[in-house]
GROMACS .gro file of C-alpha atoms in nm:
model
  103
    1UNK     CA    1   0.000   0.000   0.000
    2UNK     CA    2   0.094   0.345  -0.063
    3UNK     CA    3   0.226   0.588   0.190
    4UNK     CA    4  -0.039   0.845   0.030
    5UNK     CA    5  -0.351   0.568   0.077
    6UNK     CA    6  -0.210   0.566   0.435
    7UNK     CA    7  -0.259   0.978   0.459
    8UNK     CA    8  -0.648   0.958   0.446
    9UNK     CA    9  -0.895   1.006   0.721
   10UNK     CA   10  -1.075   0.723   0.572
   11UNK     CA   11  -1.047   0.405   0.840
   12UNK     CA   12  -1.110   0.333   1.204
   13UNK     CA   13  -0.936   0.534   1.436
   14UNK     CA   14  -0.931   0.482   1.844
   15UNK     CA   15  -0.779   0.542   2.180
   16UNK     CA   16  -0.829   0.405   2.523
   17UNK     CA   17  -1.157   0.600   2.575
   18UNK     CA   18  -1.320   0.641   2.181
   19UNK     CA   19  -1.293   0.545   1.811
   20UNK     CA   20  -1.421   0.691   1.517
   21UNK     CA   21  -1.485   0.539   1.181
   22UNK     CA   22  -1.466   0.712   0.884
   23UNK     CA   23  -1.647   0.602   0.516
   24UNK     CA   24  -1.564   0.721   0.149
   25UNK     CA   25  -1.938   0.854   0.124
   26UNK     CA   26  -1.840   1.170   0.379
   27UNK     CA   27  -1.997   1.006   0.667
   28UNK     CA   28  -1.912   0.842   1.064
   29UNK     CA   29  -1.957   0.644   1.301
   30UNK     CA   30  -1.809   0.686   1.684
   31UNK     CA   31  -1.842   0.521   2.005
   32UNK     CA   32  -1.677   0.419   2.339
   33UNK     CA   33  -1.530   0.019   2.346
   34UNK     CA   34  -1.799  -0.192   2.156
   35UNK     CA   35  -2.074   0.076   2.163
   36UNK     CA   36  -2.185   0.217   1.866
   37UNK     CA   37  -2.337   0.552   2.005
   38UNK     CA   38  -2.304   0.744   1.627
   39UNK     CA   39  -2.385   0.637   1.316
   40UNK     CA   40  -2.400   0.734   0.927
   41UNK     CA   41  -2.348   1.137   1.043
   42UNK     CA   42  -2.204   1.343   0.795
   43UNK     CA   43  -1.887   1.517   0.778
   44UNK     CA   44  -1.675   1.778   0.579
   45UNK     CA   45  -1.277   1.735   0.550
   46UNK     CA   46  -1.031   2.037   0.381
   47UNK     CA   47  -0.708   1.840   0.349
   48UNK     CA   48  -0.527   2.194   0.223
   49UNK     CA   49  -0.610   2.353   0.574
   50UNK     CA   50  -0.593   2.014   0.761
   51UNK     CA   51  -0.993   2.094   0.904
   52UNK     CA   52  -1.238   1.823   0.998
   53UNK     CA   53  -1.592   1.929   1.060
   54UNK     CA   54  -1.849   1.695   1.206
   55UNK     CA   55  -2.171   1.707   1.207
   56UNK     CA   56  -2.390   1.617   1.406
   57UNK     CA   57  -2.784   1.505   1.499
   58UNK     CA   58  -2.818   1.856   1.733
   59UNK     CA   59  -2.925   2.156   1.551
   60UNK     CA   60  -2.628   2.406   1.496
   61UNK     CA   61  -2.431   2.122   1.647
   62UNK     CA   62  -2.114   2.126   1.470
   63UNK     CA   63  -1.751   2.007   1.567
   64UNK     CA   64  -1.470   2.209   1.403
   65UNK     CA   65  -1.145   1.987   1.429
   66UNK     CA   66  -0.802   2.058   1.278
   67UNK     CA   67  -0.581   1.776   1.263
   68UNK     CA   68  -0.270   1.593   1.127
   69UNK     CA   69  -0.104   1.315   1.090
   70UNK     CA   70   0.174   1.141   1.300
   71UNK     CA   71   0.340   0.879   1.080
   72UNK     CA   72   0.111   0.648   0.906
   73UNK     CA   73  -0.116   0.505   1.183
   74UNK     CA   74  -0.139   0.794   1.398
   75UNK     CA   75  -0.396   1.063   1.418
   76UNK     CA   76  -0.408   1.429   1.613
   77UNK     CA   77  -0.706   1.583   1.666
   78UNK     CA   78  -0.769   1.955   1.846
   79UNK     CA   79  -1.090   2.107   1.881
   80UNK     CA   80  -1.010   2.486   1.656
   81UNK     CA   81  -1.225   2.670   1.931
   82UNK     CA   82  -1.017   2.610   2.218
   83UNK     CA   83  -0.777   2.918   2.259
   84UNK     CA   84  -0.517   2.668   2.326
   85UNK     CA   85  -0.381   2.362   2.150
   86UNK     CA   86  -0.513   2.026   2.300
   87UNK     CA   87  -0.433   1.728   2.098
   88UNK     CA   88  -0.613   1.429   2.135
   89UNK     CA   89  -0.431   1.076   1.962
   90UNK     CA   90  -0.603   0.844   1.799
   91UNK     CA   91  -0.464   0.516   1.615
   92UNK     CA   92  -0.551   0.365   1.316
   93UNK     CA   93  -0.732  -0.016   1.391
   94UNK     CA   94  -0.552  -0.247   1.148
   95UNK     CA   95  -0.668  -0.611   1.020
   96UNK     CA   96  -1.050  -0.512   1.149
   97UNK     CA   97  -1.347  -0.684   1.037
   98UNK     CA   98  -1.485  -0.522   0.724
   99UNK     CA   99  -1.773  -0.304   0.836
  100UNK     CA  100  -2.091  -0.486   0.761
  101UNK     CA  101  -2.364  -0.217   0.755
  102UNK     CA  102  -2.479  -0.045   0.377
  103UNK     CA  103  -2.195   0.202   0.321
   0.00000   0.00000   0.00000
């Protein structure tokens, strides 16, 4: 596999406390251990300015993310409307399970 293929958002990402799971159609999934709590919510990625916005089921409700990349199986993301840089890491879950639902 590429090193670019290895660049994209697209994949399940977790840490001790959450994962999220990103799909080619624009859209995630998140949830704590084996709990599913959010699913098939939209979201809206600008790889130039390295922003992640997600969307979510509360009106006005939006998460505005900036992140990056740490190597090839590490993720970084900061909420943009702190004042101050908080960077939560995430890892990329190899050899899962393919996804089963209608993506």
């Amino acid at each position: 596999m590429s090193a670019i293929r290895f660049k994209k958002i697209i994949g399940k990402w977790q840490n001790d406390d959450s994962w999220f799971e990103y799909f080619e159609d624009k859209t995630y999934s998140s949830g704590r251990a084996y709990i599913e709590m959010v699913k098939g919510f939209k979201y809206q990625i600008d790889e130039q300015k390295k922003e992640l916005n997600m969307y979510t089921d509360i009106q006005n409700q939006i998460f505005y993310l900036q992140y990056e990349f740490r190597g090839n199986d590490t993720l970084l993301l900061n909420n943009l409307l702190n004042t101050n840089q908080h960077f939560v890491t995430y890892y990329r879950v190899k050899n899962q399970e393919p996804n089963k639902t209608n993506r």
